[in-house]
């Protein structure tokens, strides 16, 4: 499968200027996408009393919203490929606004599932997907930093929306709050308006790709056509790097959210009072807020950028290790330390999760790839917390939850690390084989051209061979110098 | 004749004098009888003096003979006899002064009180030497878990108010609901107005549903957990507002979004017009691919393969 170097944008991305405004817009859109399902939990008690439903029924509303947000990935990718990011984010913002406003008139929980869960989730899917795509268009050199800043929207907006929702609930009840939230979510349209489309060059890259690789004309052409038409590109599954990334991120997502959801309950079970337990979550939010851009900046450095997949696997392993060590000691200061490490690793992973995919797939294949990844990640995300919760109910002890999540994530991290080493090794071998093939081909072409020359030409040819070998090495040297 | 008249006047005078004695009412509250009634069960509560402002909670459901026992280890120089008495709601109970002997290095005051009705509930204090006291708050179980923020509902909608008695406390016999009317409480009878009010009682929980809300329904609502001795009250505020209240910030934010989007798009259009007149300099910058940059681009997108 062609490696990332073939997927060129065809133009030099801005890497700054208006790009930072686009990052700000993406920050808002991504912030709403991740924070809103969690922030809605503030309304649960009141909605439960009014609509007379159980707590699991009301929690399902947020789960549906998150699930549809991830499952809507492929549809969003297709729309972005066709219309660009701006209209998609504006549409997403409108859908979110409409979903909240209609939900405020709801009289049954099913109505809320449809309005908030499905329509709202779909809107958020458009926001998330299109924001990630526009970042990949505007940035290349500073892309990890841009991604880190944009993904920081999630903890920032959670910290903002939680008290805002509480204030709205106290002033207007849950119905009025949803109405006002609908208006607030329309600000995603403002974020969308900021996402100015990038001017595309006249020549389309897929055609260039076909010229460069005369060996694979038919299959490549078919693949690129398929890619442009459908949003389910099965050819990704032939990409070793993609499969490795997918497995690693599935294992991470499975274990990622359960400790987050059960943290305050665990703290209370350890004898800590409610206020301090709630403080743990806010503390997590603040650490996360700082770590995400920090990770982006670190990943941008010249030492880490080439090894970003390893940095990602380190972050995942670190997260798993945190959870495994949590049940060992039972003091508040240790719990605080655990929360700090958890928040740091969580932030690191999420700052890098989409950057690594962009790095693997390149800006051309990223739109379809991210849709594919999010719809597959839907399943571990939905399965993880209920299974963990079931474990807590059966064993009656929170420590098994941490052991389960920690071991799954840790295994995922180690898997990513080892398989990345293997993948890089195989890629190097394939590249060397390809280079040798190219050299041989060039030599044969030369032979065919100079078949009627004198022996003097033969001497020149051997010299040419030697310089060709040096030239190939020279190319590698050029590639190794930092950009 | 005259003797019988004198006798009558004398008898009348005697009657008047004795009546005046009968008519005087004591300003002090009726002291609880100090002789226990045998039919009631006995409940004994003990407390040892630990420090200033000590309060012991006594939760009662049914009429009992409540025996309260106070013990105190005394000062450094322990006298053999000290005085002790009892107070109810801050007022001294008559005939409760006792002389307390020092036994086993401590002083002990005990008293049995007849708790039969609501008047008997209150704050009982045992006092040693007018300085050391322990308060016993004798009451029915109080509603602990109650909403302190108002319930916000809309005109024409229906509102729900819930009251719950914790699992750790005894269940009430029944629940009653009251609406505050000035300083008074009016009981809500759901049967009288079935369209407007609905009361759903579950042993520990009670729900008041108010249908077809109007602005007049705003105010304090009291839920009462009824026990044999008394009713314990909790209150929740109901706020009824019109749809215009949240609509105001809604319209303001929609207007803000509309203005911002229009401004951004107009700004962009004017900038692109400026670029057109300047001869497309910006698009040239983004589209050029010089050979040096080509190598750099190739190098940067294949960065993940570069290792030392």
Short mmCIF file of N, CA, C and O in Angstrom, two decimals, chain B residues 8 11 29 69 91 173 190 192 199 216 219 246 276:
data_model
loop_
_atom_site.label_atom_id
_atom_site.label_comp_id
_atom_site.label_asym_id
_atom_site.label_seq_id
_atom_site.Cartn_x
_atom_site.Cartn_y
_atom_site.Cartn_z
N UNK B 8 -76.20 32.93 104.84
CA UNK B 8 -76.14 32.92 103.38
C UNK B 8 -75.07 33.86 102.87
O UNK B 8 -74.26 33.48 102.01
N UNK B 11 -71.70 32.46 103.54
CA UNK B 11 -71.41 31.35 102.63
C UNK B 11 -71.03 31.87 101.24
O UNK B 11 -70.11 31.37 100.60
N UNK B 29 -45.54 27.05 82.21
CA UNK B 29 -46.22 25.99 81.45
C UNK B 29 -46.56 24.83 82.38
O UNK B 29 -45.88 24.61 83.38
N UNK B 69 -31.14 10.52 81.20
CA UNK B 69 -30.13 10.38 82.25
C UNK B 69 -28.91 11.20 81.87
O UNK B 69 -28.33 11.02 80.80
N UNK B 91 -37.17 27.14 79.71
CA UNK B 91 -37.84 27.53 80.96
C UNK B 91 -37.69 26.44 82.00
O UNK B 91 -37.81 25.25 81.70
N UNK B 173 -46.35 7.52 59.00
CA UNK B 173 -47.63 6.83 58.83
C UNK B 173 -48.28 7.24 57.52
O UNK B 173 -48.82 6.42 56.79
N UNK B 190 -56.19 16.61 47.61
CA UNK B 190 -56.19 16.26 46.19
C UNK B 190 -57.57 15.81 45.73
O UNK B 190 -57.97 16.03 44.60
N UNK B 192 -60.41 16.97 46.57
CA UNK B 192 -61.30 18.12 46.33
C UNK B 192 -61.09 18.70 44.92
O UNK B 192 -62.04 19.15 44.29
N UNK B 199 -51.76 13.70 44.49
CA UNK B 199 -50.73 13.33 45.46
C UNK B 199 -50.47 11.84 45.32
O UNK B 199 -51.40 11.02 45.40
N UNK B 216 -50.20 32.20 40.04
CA UNK B 216 -50.62 32.19 41.44
C UNK B 216 -50.12 30.96 42.18
O UNK B 216 -50.07 30.93 43.40
N UNK B 219 -44.82 29.73 45.02
CA UNK B 219 -44.76 29.92 46.47
C UNK B 219 -44.17 28.70 47.15
O UNK B 219 -43.66 27.79 46.52
N UNK B 246 -37.00 32.57 29.31
CA UNK B 246 -35.81 32.06 28.61
C UNK B 246 -35.72 32.56 27.18
O UNK B 246 -34.65 32.53 26.57
N UNK B 276 -8.36 40.41 -5.48
CA UNK B 276 -8.57 40.39 -6.93
C UNK B 276 -7.95 41.61 -7.58
O UNK B 276 -7.28 41.51 -8.61
#
